[in-house]
mmCIF file of C-alpha atoms in Angstrom:
data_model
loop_
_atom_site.group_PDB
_atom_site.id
_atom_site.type_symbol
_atom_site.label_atom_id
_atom_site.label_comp_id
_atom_site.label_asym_id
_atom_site.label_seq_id
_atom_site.Cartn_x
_atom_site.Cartn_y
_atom_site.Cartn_z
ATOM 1 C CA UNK A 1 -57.683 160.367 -14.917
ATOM 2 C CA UNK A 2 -61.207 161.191 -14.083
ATOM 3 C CA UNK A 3 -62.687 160.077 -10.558
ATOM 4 C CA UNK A 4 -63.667 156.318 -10.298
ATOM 5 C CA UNK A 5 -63.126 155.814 -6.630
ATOM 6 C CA UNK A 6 -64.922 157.322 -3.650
ATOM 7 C CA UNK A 7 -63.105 157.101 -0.527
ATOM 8 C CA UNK A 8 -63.999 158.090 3.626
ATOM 9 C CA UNK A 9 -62.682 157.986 6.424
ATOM 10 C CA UNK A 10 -63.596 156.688 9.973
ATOM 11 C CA UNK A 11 -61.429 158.386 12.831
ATOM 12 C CA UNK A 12 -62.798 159.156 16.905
ATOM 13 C CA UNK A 13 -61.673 161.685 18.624
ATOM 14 C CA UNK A 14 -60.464 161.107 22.456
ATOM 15 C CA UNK A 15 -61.315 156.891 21.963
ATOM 16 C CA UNK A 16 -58.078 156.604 19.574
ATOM 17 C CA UNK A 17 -57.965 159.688 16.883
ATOM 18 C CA UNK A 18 -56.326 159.109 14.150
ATOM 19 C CA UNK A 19 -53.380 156.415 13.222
ATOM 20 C CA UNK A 20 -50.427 157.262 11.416
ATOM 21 C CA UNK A 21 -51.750 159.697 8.690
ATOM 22 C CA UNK A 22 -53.918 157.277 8.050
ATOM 23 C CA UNK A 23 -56.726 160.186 7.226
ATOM 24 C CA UNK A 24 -54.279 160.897 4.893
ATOM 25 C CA UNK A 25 -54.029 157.568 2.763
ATOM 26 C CA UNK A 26 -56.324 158.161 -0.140
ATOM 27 C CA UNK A 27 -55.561 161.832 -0.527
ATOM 28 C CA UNK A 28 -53.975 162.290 -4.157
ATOM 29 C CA UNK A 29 -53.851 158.940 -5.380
ATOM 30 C CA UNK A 30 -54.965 159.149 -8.863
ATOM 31 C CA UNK A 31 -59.025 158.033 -9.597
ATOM 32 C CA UNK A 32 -59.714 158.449 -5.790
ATOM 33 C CA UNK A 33 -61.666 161.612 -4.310
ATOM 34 C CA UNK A 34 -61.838 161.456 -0.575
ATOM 35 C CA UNK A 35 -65.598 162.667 0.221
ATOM 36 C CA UNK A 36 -66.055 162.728 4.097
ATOM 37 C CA UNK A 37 -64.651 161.938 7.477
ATOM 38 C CA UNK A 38 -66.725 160.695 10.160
ATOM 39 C CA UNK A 39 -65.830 161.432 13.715
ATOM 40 C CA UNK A 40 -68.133 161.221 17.182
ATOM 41 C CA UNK A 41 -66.588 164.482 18.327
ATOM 42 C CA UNK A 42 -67.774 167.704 16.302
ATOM 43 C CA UNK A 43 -64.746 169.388 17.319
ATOM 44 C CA UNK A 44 -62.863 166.572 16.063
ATOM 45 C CA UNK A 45 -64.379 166.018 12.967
ATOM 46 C CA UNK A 46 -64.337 170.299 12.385
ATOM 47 C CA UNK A 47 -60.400 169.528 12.513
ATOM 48 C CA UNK A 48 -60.315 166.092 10.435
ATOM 49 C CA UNK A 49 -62.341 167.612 7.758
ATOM 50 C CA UNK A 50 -60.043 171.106 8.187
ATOM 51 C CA UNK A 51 -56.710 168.766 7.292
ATOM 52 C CA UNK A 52 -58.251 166.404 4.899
ATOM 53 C CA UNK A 53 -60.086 169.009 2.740
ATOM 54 C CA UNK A 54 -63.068 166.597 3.186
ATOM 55 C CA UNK A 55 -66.023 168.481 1.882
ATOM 56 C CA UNK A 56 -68.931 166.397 4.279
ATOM 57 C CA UNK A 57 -68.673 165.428 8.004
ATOM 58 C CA UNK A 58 -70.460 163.087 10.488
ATOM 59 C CA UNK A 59 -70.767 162.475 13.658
ATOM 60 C CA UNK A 60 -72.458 158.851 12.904
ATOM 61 C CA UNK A 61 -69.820 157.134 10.871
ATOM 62 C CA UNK A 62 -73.053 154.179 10.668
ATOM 63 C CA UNK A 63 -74.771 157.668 8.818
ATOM 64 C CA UNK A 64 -71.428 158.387 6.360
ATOM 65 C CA UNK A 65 -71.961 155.036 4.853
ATOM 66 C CA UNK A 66 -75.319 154.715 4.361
ATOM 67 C CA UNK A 67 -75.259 158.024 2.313
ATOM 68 C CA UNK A 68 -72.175 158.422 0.720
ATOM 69 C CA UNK A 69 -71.824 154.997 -1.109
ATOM 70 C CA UNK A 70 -67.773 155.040 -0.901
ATOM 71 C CA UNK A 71 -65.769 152.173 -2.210
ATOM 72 C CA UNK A 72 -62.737 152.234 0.383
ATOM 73 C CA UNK A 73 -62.601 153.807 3.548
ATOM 74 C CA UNK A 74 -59.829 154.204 6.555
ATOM 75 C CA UNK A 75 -60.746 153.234 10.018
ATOM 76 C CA UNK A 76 -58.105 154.939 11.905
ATOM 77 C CA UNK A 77 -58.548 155.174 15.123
ATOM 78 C CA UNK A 78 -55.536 153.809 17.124
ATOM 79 C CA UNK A 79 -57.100 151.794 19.689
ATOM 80 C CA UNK A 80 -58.648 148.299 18.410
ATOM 81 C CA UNK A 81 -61.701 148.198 20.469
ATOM 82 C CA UNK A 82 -63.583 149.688 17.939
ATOM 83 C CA UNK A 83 -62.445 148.404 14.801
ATOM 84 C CA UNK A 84 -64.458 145.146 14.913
ATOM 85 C CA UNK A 85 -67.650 147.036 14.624
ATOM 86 C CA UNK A 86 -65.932 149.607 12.276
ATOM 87 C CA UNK A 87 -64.669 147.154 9.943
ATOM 88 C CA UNK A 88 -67.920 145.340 9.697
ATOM 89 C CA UNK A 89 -70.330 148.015 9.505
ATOM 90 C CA UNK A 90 -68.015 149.153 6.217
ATOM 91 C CA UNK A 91 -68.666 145.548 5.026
ATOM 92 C CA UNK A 92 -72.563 145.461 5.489
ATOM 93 C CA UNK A 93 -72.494 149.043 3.571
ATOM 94 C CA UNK A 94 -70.540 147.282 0.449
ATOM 95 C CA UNK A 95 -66.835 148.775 0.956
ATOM 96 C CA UNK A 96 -65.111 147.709 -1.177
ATOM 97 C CA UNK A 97 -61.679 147.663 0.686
ATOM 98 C CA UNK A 98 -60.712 149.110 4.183
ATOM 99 C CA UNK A 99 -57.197 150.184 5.042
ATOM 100 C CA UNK A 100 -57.115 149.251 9.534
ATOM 101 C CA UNK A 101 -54.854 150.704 11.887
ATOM 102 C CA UNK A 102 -53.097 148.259 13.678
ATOM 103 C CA UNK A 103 -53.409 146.688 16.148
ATOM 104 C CA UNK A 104 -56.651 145.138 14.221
ATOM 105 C CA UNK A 105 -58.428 143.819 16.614
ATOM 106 C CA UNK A 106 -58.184 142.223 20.080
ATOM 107 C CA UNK A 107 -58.587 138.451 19.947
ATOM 108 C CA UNK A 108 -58.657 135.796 17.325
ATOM 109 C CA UNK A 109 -62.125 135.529 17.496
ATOM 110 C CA UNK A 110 -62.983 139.000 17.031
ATOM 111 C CA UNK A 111 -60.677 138.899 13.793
ATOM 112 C CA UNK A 112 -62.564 135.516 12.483
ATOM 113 C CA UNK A 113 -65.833 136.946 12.748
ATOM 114 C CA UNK A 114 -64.664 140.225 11.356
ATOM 115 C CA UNK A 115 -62.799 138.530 8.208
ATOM 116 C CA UNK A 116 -65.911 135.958 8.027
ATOM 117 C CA UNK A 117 -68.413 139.392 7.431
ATOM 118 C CA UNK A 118 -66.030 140.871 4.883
ATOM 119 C CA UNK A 119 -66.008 137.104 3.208
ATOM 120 C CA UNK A 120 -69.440 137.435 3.161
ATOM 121 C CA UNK A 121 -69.563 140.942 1.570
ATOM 122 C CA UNK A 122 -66.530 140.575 -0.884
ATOM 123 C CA UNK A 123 -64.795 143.387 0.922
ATOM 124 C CA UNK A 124 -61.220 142.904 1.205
ATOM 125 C CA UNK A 125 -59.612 144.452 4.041
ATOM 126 C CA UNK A 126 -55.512 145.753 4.387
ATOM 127 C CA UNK A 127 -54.248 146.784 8.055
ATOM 128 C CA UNK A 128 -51.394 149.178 8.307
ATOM 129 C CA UNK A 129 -48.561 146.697 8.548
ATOM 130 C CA UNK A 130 -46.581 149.590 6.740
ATOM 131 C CA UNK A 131 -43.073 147.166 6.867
ATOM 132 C CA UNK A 132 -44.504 144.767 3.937
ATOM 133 C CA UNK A 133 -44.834 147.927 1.723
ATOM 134 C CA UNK A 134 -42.177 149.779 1.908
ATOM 135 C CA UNK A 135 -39.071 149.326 -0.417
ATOM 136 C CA UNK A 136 -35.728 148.576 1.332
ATOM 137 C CA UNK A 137 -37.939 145.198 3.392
ATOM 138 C CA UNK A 138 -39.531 144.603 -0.299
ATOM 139 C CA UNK A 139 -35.553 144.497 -1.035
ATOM 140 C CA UNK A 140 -34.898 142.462 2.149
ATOM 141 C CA UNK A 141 -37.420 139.789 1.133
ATOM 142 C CA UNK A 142 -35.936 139.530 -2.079
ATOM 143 C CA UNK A 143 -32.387 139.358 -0.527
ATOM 144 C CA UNK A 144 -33.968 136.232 1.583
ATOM 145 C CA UNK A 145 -35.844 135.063 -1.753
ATOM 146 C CA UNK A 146 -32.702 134.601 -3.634
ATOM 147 C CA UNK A 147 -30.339 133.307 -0.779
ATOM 148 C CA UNK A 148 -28.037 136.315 -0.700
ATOM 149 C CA UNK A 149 -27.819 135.415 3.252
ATOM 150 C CA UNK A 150 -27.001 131.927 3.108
ATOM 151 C CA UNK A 151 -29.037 129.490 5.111
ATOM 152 C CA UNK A 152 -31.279 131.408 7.745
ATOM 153 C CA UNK A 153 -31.846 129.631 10.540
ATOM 154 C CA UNK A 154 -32.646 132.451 13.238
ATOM 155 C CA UNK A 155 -34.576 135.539 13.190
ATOM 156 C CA UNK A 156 -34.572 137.985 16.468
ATOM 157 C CA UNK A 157 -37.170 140.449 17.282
ATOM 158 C CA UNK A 158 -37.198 143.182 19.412
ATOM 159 C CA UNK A 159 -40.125 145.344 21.243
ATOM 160 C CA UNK A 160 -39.656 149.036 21.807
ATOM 161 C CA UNK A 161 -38.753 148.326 25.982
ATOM 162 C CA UNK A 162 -40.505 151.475 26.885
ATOM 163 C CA UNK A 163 -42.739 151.849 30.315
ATOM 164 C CA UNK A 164 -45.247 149.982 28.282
ATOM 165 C CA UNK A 165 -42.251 146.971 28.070
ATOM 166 C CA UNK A 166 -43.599 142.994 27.974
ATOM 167 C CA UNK A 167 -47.713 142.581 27.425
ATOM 168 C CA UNK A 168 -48.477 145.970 26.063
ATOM 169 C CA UNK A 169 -45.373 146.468 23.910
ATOM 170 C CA UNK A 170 -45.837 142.983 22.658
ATOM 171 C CA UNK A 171 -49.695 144.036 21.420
ATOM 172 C CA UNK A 172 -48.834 147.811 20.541
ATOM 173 C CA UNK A 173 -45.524 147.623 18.743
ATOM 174 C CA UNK A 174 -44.649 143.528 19.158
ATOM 175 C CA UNK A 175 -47.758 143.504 15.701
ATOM 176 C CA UNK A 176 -45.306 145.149 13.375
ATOM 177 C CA UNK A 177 -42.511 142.695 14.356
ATOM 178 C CA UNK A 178 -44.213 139.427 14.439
ATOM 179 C CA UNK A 179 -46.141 140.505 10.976
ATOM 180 C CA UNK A 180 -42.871 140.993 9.532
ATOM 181 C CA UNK A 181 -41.656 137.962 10.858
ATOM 182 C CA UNK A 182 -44.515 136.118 9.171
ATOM 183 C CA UNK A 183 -43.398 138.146 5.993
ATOM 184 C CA UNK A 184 -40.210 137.153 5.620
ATOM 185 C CA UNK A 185 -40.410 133.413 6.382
ATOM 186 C CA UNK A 186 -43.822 132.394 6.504
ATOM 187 C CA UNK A 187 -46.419 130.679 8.919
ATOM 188 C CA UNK A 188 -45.190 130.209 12.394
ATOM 189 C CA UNK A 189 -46.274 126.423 13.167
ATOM 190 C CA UNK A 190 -45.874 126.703 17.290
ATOM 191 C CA UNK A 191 -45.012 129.213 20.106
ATOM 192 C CA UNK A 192 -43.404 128.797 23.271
ATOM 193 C CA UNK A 193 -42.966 131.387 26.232
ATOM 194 C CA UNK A 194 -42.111 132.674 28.837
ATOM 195 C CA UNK A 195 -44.006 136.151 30.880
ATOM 196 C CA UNK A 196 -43.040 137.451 34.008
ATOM 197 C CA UNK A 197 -43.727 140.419 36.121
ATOM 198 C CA UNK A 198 -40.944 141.641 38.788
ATOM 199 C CA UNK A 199 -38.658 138.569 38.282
ATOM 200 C CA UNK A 200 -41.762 135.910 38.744
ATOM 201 C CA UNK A 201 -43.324 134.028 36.532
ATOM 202 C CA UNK A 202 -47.079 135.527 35.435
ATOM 203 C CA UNK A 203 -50.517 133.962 36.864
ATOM 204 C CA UNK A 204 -53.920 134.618 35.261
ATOM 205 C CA UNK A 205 -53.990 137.014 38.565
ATOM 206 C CA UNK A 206 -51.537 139.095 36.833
ATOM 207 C CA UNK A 207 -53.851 140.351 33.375
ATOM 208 C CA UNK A 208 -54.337 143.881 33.521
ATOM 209 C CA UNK A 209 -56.086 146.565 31.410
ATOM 210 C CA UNK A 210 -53.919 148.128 29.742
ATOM 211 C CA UNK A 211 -52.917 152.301 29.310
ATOM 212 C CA UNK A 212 -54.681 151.497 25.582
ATOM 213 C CA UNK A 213 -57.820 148.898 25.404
ATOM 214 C CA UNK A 214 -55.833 146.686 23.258
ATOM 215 C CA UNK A 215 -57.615 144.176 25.317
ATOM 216 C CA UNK A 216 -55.668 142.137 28.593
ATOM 217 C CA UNK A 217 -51.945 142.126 29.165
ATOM 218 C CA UNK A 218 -49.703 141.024 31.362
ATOM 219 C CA UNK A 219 -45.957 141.159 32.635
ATOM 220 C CA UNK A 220 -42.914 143.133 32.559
ATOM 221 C CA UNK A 221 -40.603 141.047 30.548
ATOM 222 C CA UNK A 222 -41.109 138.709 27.363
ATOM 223 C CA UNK A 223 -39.554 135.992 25.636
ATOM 224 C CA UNK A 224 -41.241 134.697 22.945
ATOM 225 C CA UNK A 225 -39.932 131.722 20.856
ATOM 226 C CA UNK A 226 -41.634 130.804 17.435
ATOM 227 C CA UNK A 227 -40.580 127.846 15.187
ATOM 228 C CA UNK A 228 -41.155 128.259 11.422
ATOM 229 C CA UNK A 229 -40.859 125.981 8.538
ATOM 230 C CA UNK A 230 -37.502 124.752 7.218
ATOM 231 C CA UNK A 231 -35.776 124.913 10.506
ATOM 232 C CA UNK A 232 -36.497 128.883 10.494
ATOM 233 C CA UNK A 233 -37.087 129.835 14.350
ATOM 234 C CA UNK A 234 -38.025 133.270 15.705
ATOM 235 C CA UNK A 235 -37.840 135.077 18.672
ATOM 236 C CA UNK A 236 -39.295 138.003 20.061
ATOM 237 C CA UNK A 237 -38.453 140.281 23.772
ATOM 238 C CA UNK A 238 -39.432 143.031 25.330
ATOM 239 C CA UNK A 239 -38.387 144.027 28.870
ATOM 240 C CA UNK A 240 -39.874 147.418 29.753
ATOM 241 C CA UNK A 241 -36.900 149.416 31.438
ATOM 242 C CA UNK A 242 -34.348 148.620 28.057
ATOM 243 C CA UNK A 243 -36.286 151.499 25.288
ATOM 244 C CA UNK A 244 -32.644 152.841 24.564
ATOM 245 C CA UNK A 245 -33.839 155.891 22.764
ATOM 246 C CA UNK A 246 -36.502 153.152 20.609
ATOM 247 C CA UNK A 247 -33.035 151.876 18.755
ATOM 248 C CA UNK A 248 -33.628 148.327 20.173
ATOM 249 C CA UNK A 249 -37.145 148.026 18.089
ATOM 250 C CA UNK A 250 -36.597 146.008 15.159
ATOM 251 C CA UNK A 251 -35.628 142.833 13.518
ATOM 252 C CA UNK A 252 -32.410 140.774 12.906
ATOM 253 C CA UNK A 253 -32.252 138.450 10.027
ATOM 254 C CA UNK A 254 -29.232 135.884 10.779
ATOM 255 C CA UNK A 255 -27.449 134.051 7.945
ATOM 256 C CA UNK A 256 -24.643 132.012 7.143
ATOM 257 C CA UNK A 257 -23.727 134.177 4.968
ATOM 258 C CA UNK A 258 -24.722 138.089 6.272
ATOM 259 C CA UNK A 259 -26.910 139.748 8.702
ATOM 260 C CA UNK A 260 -29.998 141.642 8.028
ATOM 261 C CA UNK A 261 -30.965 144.662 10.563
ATOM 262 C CA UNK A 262 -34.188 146.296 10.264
ATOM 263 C CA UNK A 263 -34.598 148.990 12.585
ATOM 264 C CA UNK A 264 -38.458 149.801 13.173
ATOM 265 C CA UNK A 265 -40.549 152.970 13.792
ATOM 266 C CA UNK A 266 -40.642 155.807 11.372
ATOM 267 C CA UNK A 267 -37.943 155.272 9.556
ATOM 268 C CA UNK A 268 -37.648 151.738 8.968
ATOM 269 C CA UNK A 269 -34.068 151.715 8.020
ATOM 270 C CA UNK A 270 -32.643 148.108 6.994
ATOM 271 C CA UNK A 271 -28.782 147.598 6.600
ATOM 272 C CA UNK A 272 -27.171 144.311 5.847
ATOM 273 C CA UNK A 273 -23.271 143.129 6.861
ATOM 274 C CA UNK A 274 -22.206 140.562 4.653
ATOM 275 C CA UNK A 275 -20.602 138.086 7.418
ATOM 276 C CA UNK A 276 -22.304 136.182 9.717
ATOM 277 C CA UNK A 277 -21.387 137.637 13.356
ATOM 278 C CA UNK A 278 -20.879 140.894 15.198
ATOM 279 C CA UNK A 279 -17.476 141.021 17.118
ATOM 280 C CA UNK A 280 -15.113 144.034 16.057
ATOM 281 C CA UNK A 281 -17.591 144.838 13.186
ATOM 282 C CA UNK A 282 -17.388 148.951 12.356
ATOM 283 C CA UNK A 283 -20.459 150.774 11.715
ATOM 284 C CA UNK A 284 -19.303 151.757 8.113
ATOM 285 C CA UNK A 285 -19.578 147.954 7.339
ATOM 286 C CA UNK A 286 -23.037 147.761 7.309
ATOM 287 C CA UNK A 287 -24.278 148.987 4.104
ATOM 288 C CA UNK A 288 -27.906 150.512 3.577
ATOM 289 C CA UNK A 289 -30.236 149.334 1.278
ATOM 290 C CA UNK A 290 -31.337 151.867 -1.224
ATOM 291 C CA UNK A 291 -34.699 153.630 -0.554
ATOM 292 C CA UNK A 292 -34.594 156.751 -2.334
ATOM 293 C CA UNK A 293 -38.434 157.235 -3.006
ATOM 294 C CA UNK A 294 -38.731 156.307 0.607
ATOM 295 C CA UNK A 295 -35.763 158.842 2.095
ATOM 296 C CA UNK A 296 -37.097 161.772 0.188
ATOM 297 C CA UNK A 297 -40.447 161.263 1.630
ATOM 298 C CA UNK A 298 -41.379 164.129 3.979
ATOM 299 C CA UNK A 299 -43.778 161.730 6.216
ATOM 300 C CA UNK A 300 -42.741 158.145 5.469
ATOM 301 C CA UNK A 301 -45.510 156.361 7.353
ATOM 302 C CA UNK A 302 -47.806 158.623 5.270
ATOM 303 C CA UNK A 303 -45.855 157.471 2.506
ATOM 304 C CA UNK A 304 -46.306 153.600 3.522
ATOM 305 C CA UNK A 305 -49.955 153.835 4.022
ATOM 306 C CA UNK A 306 -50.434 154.966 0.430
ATOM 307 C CA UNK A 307 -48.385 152.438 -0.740
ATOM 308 C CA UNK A 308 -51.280 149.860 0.921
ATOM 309 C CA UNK A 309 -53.610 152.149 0.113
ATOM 310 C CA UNK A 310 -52.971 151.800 -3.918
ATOM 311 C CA UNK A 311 -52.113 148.265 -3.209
ATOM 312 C CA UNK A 312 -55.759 147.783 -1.847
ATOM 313 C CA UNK A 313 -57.173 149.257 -4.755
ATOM 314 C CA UNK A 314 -55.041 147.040 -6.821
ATOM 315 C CA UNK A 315 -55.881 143.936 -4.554
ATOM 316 C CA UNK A 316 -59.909 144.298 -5.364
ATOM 317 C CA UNK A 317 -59.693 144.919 -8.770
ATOM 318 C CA UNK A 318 -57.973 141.424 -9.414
ATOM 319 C CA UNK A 319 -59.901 140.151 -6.789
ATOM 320 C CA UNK A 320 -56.913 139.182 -4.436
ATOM 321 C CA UNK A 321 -55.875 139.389 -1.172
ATOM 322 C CA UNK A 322 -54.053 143.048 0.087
ATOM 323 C CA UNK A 323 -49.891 142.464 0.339
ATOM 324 C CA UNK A 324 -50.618 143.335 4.357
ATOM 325 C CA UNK A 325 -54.075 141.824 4.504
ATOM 326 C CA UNK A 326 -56.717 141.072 7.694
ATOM 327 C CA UNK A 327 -56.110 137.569 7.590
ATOM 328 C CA UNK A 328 -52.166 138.335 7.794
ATOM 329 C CA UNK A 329 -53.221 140.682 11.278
ATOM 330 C CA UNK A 330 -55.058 137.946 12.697
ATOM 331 C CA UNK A 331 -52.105 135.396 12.135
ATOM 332 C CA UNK A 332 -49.840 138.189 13.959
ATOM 333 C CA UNK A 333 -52.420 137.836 16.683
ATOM 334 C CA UNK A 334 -52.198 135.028 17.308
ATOM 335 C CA UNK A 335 -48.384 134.898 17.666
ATOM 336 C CA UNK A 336 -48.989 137.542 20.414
ATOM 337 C CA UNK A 337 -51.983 135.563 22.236
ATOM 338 C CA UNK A 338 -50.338 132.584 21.789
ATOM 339 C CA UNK A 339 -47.260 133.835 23.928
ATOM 340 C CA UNK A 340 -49.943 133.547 26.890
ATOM 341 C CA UNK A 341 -51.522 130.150 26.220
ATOM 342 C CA UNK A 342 -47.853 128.441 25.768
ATOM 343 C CA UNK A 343 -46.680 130.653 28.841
ATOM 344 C CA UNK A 344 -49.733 128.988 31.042
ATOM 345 C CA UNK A 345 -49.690 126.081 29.739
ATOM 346 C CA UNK A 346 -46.243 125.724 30.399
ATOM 347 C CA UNK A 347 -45.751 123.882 26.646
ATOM 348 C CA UNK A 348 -45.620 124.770 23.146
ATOM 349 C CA UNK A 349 -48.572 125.407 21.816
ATOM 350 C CA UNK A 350 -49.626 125.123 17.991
ATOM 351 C CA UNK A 351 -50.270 127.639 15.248
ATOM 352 C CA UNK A 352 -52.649 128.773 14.440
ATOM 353 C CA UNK A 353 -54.399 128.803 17.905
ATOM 354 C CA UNK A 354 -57.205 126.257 18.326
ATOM 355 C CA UNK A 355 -58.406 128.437 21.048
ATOM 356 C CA UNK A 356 -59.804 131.660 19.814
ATOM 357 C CA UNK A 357 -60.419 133.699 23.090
ATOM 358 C CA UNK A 358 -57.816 135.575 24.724
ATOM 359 C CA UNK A 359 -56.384 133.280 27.528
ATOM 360 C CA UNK A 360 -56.569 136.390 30.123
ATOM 361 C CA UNK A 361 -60.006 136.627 30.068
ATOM 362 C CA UNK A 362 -60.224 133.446 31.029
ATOM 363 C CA UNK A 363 -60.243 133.686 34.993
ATOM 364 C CA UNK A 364 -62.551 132.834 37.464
#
């Protein structure tokens, strides 16, 4: 197949680099040809282009689009304080489709006028939610889809615990778990929470820049509850101090009938024990759900990404919304703001937010 696609991509050295082999996405997917990197640092780009086998570089990624008329392009850099005026500058320039890094971007309000541009354009936009993609939670959703669990009234979601444990962990890492909560059973309607810092409760005294500008956090420790449709409710911690090697970050599906684990991070391994409960239950019980094209893959985020990368290709040429779209990040978002506005507020608090700032920045 002959070259129909022309695809860039947008990293930035030292101010977030590059996400996940997210460089990588479009590289040997069939009908793309990946024509140049842009990247503020020349000694960065000399090393993005080295990688990528990009044959053009810039240091002006505003320059990259305005000559190279691509269709899709990867903004990669990690840290969402950029992506905003990534995203949209790709949009004004007639992308066809970006592929984000998460996080996407820092408030609701950022993401509504970021979607509302790409409305405006007709550029659809995918954010690199890798879980929805890959094929043991596609087989998970099915499970769910065809009530192999039983009735499921409790999912249970867990942050990495690391030093960056409560507010950041919920914004870094808390994105993939609240997305796939939102995949597997839909819209949260309301959140309620509770924040703390060193055993107290949080005060808007207590937002902080982060190590990342993810935008504010705040606390230690969080408990997050989230009620769903059809009795469905969620719930999401993090308490920095409890990482455990990164084996607490994932998701727990609870049936009446069987248990779904999905363990996060690169490997994204999902196993499922057909009974409802934990006591005295042997490790050999829980059985694996087939992956194969996913455990022979020598970089399986890489792997991921290309699966939304083809699926974003697929998603504007039938003129439909990507399987881990912008609109699904924002909603994610908002499930992570909103943990502030219930914890102040002391009440739960609707989805999706009426408020679209962040509640941190809201002090005196």
């Amino acid at each position: 197949m002959g070259t129909r696609y022309r695809a860039a991509v947008i990293g930035r050295t030292g101010g977030g680099d590059y996400g996940h082999d997210l460089e990588y996405a479009w590289l040997n997917l069939p009908g793309v040809e990946l024509v140049a990197v842009a990247d503020e640092d020349p000694e960065g780009l000399r090393r993005a282009q080295a990688r990528t086998g990009a044959p053009r570089g810039y240091t002006d990624y505003q320059e990259m689009l305005a000559r190279e008329a691509v269709h899709f392009v990867s903004v990669a850099p990690r840290w969402p304080d950029c992506h905003a005026a990534m995203v949209t500058a790709c949009a004004e320039a007639g992308v066809a489709g970006v592929l984000c890094e998460k996080p996407f971007v820092r408030t609701p309000a950022e993401g509504d006028a970021v979607l509302a541009a790409c409305r405006r354009a007709g550029t659809r936009v995918a954010v690199a939610h890798q879980a929805r993609a890959i094929p043991q939670v596609q087989h998970a959703a099915r499970m769910l889809a065809e009530g192999a669990l039983g009735r499921v009234p409790t999912l249970v979601g867990h942050g990495k615990g690391d030093a960056r444990g409560g507010g950041e962990d919920l914004i870094v890492l808390g994105t993939h778990i609240l997305d796939l909560m939102c995949f597997l059973a839909g819209s949260p309607e309301w959140v309620f929470a509770r924040v703390q810092t060193e055993g107290r409760d949080i005060t808007l005294a207590d937002a902080r820049e982060p190590s990342e500008p993810v935008g504010p956090v705040a606390g230690d420790s969080v408990t997050a509850v989230y009620g769903f449709a059809n009795g469905v409710t969620g719930l999401f911690e993090s308490h920095r101090g409890m990482a455990d090697g990164g084996r607490r970050f994932g998701l727990e599906v609870h049936g009446s009938e069987g248990i779904l684990a999905i363990r996060a991070g690169e490997e994204w391994a999902v196993r499922y024990l057909p009974q409802s409960y934990f006591p005295a239950v042997a490790a050999a019980e829980w059985q694996p759900l087939p992956a194969p094209e996913w455990e022979a893959a020598p970089r399986k985020l890489l792997f991921g990404n290309q699966i939304l990368a083809r699926d974003l290709i697929a998603a504007v040429e039938g003129q439909r919304e990507p399987l881990a779209s912008g609109a699904d990040a924002v909603a994610a978002l908002e499930m992570i703001v909103g943990v502030y506005t219930a914890h102040l507020a002391g009440a739960r608090v609707a989805l999706p937010l009426a408020q679209r700032s962040h509640p941190l920045q809201c002090q005196p």
